[in-house]
PDB file of C-alpha atoms in Angstrom:
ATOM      1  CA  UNK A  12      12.824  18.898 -17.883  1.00 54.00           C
ATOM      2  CA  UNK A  13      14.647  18.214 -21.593  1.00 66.00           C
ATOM      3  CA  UNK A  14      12.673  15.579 -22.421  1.00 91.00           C
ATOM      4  CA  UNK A  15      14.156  14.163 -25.514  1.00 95.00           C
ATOM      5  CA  UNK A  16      16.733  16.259 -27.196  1.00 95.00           C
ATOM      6  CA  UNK A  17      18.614  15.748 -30.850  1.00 97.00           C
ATOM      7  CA  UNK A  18      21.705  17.000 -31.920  1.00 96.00           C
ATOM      8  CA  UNK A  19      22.283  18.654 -34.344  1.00 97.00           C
ATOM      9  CA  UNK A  20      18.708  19.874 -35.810  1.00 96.00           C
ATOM     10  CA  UNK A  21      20.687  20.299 -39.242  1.00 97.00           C
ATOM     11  CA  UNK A  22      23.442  18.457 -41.106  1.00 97.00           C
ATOM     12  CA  UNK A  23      24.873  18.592 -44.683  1.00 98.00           C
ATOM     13  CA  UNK A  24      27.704  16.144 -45.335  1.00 97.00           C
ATOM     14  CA  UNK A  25      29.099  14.428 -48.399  1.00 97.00           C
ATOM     15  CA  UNK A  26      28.270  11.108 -50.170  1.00 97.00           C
ATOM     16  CA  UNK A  27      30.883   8.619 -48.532  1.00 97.00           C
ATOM     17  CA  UNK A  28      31.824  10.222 -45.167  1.00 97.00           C
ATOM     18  CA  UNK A  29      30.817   9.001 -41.496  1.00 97.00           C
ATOM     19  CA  UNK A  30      27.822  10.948 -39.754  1.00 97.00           C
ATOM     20  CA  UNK A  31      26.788  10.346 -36.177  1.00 98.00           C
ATOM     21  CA  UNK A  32      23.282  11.970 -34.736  1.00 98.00           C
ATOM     22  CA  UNK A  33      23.088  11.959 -31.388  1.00 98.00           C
ATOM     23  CA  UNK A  34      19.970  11.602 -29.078  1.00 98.00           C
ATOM     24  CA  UNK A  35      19.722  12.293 -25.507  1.00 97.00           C
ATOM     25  CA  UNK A  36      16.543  11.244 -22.824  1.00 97.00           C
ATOM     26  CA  UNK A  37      16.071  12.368 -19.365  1.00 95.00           C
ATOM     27  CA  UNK A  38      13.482  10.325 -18.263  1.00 92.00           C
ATOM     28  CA  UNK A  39      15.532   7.168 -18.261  1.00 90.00           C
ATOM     29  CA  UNK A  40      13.031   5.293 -20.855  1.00 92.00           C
ATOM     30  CA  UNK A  41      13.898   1.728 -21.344  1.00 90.00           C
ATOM     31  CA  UNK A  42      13.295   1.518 -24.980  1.00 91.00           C
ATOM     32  CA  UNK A  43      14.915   4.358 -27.421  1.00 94.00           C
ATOM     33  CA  UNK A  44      14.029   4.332 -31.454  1.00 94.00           C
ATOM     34  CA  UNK A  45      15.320   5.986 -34.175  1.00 97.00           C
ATOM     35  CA  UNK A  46      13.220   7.139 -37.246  1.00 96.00           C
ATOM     36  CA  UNK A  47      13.667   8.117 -40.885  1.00 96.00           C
ATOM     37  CA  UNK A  48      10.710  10.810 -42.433  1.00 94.00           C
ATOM     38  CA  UNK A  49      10.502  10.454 -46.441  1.00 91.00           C
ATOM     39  CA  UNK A  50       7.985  12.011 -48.634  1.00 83.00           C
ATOM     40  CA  UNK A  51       5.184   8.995 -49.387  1.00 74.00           C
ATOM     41  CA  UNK A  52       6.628   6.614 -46.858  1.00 78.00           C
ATOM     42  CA  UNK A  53       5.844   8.197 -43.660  1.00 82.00           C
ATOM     43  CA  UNK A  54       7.727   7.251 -40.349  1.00 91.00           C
ATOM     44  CA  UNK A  55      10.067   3.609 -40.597  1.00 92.00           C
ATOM     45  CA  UNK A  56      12.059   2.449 -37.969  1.00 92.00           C
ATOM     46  CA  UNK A  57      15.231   2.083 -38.556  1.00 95.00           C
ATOM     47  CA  UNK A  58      16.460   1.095 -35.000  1.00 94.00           C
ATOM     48  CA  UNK A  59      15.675   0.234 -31.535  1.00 92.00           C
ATOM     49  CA  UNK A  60      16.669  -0.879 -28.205  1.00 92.00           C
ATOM     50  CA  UNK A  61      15.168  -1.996 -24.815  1.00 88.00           C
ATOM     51  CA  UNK A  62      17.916  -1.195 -23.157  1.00 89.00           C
ATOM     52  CA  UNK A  63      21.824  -0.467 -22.660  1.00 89.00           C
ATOM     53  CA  UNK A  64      23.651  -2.692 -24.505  1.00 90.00           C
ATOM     54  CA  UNK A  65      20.492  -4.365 -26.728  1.00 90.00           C
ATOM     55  CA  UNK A  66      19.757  -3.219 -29.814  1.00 92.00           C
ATOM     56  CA  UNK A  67      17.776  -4.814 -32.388  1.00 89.00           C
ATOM     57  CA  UNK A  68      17.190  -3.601 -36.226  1.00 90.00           C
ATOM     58  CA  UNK A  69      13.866  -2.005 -37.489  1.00 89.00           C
ATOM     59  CA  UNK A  70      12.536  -2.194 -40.688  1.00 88.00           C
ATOM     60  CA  UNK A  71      15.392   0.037 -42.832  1.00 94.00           C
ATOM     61  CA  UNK A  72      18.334  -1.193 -40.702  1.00 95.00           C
ATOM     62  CA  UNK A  73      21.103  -1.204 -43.966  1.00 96.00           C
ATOM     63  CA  UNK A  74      23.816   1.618 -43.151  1.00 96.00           C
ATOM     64  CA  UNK A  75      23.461   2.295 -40.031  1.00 98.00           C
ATOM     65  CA  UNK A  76      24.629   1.440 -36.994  1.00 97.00           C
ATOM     66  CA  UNK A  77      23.537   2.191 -33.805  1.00 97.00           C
ATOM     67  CA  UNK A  78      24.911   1.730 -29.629  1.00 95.00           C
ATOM     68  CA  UNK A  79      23.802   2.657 -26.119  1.00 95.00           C
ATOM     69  CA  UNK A  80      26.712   2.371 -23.604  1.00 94.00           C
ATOM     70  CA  UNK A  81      23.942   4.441 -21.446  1.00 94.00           C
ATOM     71  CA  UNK A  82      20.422   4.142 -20.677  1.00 94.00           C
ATOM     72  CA  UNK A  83      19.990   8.153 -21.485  1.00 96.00           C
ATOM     73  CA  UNK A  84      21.764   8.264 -25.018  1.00 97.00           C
ATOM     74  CA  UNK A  85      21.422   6.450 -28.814  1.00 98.00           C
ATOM     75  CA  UNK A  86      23.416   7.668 -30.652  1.00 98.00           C
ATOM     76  CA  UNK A  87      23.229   6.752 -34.930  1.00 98.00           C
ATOM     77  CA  UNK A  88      25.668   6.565 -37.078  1.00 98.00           C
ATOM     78  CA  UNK A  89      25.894   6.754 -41.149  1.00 97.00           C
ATOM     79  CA  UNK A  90      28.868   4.778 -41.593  1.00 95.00           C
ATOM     80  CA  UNK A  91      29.210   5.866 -45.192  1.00 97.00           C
ATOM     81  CA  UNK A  92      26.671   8.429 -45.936  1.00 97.00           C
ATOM     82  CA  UNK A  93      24.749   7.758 -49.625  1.00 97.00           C
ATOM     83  CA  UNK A  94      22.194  10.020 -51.344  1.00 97.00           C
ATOM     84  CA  UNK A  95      19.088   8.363 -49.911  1.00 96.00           C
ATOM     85  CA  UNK A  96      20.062   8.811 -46.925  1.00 97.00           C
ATOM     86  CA  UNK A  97      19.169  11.845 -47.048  1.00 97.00           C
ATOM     87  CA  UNK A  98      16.021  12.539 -44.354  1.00 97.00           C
ATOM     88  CA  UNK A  99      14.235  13.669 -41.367  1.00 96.00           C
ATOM     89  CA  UNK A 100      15.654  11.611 -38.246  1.00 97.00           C
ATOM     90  CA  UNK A 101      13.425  11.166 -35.351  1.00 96.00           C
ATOM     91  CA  UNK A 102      14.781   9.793 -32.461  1.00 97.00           C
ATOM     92  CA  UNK A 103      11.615   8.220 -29.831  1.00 95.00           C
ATOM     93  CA  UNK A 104      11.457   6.768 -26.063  1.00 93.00           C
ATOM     94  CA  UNK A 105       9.134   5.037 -23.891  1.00 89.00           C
ATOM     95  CA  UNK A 106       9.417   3.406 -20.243  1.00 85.00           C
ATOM     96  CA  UNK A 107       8.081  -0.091 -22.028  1.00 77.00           C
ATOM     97  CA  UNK A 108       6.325  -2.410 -20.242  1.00 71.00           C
ATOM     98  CA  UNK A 109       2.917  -2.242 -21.678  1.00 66.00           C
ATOM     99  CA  UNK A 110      -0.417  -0.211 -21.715  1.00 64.00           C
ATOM    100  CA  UNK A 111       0.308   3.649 -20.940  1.00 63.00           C
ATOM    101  CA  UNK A 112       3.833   2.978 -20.473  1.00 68.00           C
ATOM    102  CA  UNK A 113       3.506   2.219 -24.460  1.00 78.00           C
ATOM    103  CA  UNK A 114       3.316   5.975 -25.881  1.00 87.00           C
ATOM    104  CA  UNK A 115       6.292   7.084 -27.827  1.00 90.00           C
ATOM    105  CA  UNK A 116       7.889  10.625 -26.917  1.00 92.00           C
ATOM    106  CA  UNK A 117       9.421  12.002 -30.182  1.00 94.00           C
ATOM    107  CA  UNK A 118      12.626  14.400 -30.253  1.00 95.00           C
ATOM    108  CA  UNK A 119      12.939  17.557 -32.182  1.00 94.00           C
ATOM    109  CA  UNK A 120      14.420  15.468 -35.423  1.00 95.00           C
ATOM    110  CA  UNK A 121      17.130  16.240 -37.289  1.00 97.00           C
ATOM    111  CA  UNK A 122      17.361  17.251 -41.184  1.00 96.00           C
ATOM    112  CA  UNK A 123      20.280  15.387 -42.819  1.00 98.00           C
ATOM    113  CA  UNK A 124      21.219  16.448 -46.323  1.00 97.00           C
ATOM    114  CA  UNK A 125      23.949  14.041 -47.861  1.00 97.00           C
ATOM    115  CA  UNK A 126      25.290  15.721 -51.523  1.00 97.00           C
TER     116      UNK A 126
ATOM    117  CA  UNK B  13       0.125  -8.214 -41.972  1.00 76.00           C
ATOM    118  CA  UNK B  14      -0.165  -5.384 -39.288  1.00 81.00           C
ATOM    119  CA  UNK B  15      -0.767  -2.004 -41.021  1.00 88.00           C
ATOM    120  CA  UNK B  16      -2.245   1.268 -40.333  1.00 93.00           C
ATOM    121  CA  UNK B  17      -4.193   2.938 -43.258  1.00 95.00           C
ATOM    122  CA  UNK B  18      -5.076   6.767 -43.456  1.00 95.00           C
ATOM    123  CA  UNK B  19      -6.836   7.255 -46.523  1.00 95.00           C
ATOM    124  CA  UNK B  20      -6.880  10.644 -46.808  1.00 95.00           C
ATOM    125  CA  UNK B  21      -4.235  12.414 -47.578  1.00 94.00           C
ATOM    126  CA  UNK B  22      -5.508  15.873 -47.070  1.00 96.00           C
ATOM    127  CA  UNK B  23      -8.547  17.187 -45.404  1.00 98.00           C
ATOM    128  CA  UNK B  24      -9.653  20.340 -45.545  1.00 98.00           C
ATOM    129  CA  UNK B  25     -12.076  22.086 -43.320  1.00 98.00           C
ATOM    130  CA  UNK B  26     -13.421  25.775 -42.295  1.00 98.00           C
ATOM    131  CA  UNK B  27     -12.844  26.585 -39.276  1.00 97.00           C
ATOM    132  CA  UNK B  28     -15.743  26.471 -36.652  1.00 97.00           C
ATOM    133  CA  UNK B  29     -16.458  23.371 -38.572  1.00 98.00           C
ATOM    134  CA  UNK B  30     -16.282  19.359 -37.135  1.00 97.00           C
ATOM    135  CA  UNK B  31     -13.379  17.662 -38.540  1.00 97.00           C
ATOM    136  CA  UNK B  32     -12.508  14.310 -39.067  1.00 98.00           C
ATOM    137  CA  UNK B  33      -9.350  12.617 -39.528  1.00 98.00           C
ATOM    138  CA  UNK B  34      -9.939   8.745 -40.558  1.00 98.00           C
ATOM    139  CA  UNK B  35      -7.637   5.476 -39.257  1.00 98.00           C
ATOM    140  CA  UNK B  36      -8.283   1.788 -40.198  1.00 97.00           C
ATOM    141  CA  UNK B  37      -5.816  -1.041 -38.573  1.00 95.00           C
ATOM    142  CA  UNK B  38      -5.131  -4.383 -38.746  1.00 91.00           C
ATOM    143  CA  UNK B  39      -3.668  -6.038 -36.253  1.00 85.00           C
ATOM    144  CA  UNK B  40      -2.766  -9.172 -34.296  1.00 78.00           C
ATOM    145  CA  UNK B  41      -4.481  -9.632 -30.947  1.00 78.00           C
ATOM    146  CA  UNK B  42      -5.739  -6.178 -29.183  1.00 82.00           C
ATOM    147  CA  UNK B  43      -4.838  -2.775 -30.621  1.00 87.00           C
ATOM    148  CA  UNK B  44      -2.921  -0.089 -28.630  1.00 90.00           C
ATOM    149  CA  UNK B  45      -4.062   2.959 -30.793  1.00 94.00           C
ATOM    150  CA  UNK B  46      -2.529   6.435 -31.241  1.00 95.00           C
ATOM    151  CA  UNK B  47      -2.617   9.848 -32.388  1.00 97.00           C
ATOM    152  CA  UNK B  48       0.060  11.694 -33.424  1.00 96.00           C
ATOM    153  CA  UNK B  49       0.437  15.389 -34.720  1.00 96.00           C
ATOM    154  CA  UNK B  50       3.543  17.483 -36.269  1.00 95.00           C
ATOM    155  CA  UNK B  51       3.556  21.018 -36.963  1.00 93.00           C
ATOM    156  CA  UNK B  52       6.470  22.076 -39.507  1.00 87.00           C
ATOM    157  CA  UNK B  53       9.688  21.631 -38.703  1.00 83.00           C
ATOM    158  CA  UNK B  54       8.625  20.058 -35.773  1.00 87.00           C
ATOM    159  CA  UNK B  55       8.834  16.369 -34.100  1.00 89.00           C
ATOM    160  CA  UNK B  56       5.344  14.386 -33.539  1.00 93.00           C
ATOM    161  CA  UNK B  57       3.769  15.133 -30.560  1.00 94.00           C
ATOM    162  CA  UNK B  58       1.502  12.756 -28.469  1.00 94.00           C
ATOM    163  CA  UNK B  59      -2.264  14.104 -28.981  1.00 96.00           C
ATOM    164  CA  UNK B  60      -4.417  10.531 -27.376  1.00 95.00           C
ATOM    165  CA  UNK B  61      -4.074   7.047 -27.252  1.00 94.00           C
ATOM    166  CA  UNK B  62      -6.152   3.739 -26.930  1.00 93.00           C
ATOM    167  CA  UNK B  63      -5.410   1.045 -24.385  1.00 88.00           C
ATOM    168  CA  UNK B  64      -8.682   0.128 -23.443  1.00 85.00           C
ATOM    169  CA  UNK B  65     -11.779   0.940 -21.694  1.00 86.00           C
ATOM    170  CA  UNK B  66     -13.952   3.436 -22.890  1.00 90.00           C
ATOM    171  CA  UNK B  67     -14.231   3.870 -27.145  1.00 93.00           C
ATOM    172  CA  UNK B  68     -14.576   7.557 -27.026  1.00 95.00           C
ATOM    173  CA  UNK B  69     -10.813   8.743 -25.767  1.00 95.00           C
ATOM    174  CA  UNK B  70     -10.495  12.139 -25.184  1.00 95.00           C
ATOM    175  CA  UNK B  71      -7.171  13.973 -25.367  1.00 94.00           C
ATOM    176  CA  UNK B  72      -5.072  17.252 -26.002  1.00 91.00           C
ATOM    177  CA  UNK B  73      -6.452  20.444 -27.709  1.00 92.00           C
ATOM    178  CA  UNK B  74      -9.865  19.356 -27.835  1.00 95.00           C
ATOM    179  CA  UNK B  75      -9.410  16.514 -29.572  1.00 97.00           C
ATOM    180  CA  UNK B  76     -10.876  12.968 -29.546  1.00 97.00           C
ATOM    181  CA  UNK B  77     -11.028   9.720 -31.075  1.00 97.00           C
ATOM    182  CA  UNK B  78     -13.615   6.780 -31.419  1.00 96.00           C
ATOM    183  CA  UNK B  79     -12.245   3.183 -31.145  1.00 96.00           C
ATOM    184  CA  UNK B  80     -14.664   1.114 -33.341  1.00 95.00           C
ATOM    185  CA  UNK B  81     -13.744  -2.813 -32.890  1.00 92.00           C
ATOM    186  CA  UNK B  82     -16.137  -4.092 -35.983  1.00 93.00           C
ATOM    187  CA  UNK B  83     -14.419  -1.701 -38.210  1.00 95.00           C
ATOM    188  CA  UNK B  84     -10.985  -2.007 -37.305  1.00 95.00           C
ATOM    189  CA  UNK B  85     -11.384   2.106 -37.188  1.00 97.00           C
ATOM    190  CA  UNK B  86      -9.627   4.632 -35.089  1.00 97.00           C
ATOM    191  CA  UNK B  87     -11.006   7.926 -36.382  1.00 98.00           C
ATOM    192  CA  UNK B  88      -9.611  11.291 -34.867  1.00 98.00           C
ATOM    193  CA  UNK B  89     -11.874  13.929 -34.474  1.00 98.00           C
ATOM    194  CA  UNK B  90     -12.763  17.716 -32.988  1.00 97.00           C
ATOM    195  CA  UNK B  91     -16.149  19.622 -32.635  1.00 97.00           C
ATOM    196  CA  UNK B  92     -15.057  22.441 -33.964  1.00 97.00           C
ATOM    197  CA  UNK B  93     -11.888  22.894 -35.681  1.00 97.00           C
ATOM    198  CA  UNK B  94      -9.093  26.119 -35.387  1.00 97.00           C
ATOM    199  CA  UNK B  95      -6.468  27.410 -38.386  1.00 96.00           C
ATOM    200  CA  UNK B  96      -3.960  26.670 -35.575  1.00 95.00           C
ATOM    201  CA  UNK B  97      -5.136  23.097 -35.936  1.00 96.00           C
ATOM    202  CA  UNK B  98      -3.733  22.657 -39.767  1.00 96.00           C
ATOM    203  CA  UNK B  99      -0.648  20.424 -39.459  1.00 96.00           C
ATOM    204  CA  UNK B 100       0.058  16.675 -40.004  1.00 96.00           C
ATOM    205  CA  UNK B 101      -1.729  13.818 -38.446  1.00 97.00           C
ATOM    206  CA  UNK B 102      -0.364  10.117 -37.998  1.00 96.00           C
ATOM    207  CA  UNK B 103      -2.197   7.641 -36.385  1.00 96.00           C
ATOM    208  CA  UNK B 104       0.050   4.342 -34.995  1.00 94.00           C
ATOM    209  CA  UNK B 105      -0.939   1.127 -33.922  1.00 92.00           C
ATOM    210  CA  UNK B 106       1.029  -1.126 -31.342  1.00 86.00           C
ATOM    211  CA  UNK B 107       2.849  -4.333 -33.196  1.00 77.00           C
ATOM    212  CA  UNK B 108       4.639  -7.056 -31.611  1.00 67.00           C
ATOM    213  CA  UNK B 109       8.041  -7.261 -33.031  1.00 59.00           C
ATOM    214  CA  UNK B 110       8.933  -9.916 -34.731  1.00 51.00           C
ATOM    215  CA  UNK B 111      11.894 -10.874 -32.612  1.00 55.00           C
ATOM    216  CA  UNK B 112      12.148 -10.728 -28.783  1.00 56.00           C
ATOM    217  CA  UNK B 113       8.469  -9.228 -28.468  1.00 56.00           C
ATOM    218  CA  UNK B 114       9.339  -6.020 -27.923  1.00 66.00           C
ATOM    219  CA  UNK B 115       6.277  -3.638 -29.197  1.00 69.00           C
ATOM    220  CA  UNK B 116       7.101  -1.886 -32.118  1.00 79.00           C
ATOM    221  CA  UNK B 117       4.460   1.309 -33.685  1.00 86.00           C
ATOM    222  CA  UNK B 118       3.374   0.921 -37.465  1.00 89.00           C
ATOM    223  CA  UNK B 119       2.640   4.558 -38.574  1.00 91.00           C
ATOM    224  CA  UNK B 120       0.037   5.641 -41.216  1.00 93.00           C
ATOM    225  CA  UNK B 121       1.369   7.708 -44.203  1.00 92.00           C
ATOM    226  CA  UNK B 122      -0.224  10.609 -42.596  1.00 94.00           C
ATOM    227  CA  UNK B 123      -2.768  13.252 -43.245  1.00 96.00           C
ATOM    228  CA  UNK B 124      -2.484  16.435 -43.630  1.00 96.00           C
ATOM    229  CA  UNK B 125      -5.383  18.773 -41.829  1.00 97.00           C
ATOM    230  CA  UNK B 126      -6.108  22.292 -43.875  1.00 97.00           C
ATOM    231  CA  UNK B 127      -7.848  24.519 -41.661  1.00 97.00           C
ATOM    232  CA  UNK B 128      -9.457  27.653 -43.859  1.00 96.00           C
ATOM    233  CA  UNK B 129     -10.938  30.977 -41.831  1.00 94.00           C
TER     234      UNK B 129
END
């Protein structure tokens, strides 16, 4: 059982160019999140949806864009990659619905270096 | 406002030794509570949570964690604490999003757990 897989762990790109980071689920979670980890501001969401086809913006929503033609995938995309962009990327699931169902399962993450 | 305050940034403890990892929260109607830990390089994984029922939750690698309603406190804690323990702890409360009211977790900053032998 995958779980909740990332691709790729690592990425260096250049200020200005288009960066997708994929995420992949195999337990057919409703909702699917995506995360950015910064020194001093811990875990924001950038992201989410409840399911395919709805997607809503988090707290850090501004250049990126996100989809979900499929339950099992979410993928994110840097449209034009900037400096502070630069970050850990955790992608999360969970089957909704309330109480246990509740508990976020993180991915692997993936390091994104923008020059 | 819903937040999720670890005051701490670092704890350090010998090993053998009870540790404690402190939460506070504030929140709008009942608190869904969680522990998270990451280990370098890694993504958080699940350690307990807090739906309801009993304060004293118990969950992976010997840990636990109190749920104290008066104080708005969710404190993580182990009897007696292991070097392999030393990592990053984040504790996340459940928030209602502000649109649609789809649940949403507010993290802590995180603390990080030194373990000496």
């Amino acid at each position: 059982d995958a779980g909740i897989t990332q691709s790729p762990r690592y990425k260096i790109t250049e200020t200005g160019r288009q960066v997708t980071l994929m995420c992949h689920q195999t337990w057919s979670h409703s909702y699917m999140f995506w995360y950015r980890q910064d020194l001093g501001h811990g875990l924001r969401l950038i992201y989410y949806s409840a399911a395919a086809d709805i997607t809503d913006k988090g707290e850090v929503p501004d250049g990126y864009v996100v989809s979900r033609s499929k339950t099992e995938n979410f993928p994110l995309t840097l449209e034009s990659a900037t400096r502070s962009q630069t970050s850990v990327y955790f992608c999360a699931s969970n089957a909704g619905g309330g109480g246990t169902q509740e508990t976020q399962y993180f991915g692997p993450g993936t390091r994104l270096l923008v020059l | 406002a819903q937040s999720v305050a670890q005051p701490e940034d670092q704890v350090n403890v010998a090993e053998g030794n009870p540790l404690t990892v402190k939460c506070t929260y504030s929140v709008s109607g009942n608190p869904y509570l969680f522990w998270y830990v990451q280990y370098p390089n890694r993504g958080l994984q699940f350690l307990l949570k807090y739906i309801t029922g009993d304060n004293l939750v118990k969950g992976s690698y010997g840990f636990e964690a109190e749920f104290n309603k008066s104080q708005t406190s969710f404190h993580l804690k182990k009897p007696s604490a292991l070097v392999s323990d030393s990592a990053l702890y984040f504790c996340a409360v459940r928030a209602l999003m502000f649109s649609g009211g789809y649940n949403k977790l507010i993290f802590g900053a995180g603390t990080r757990l030194a373990v000496h032998p």
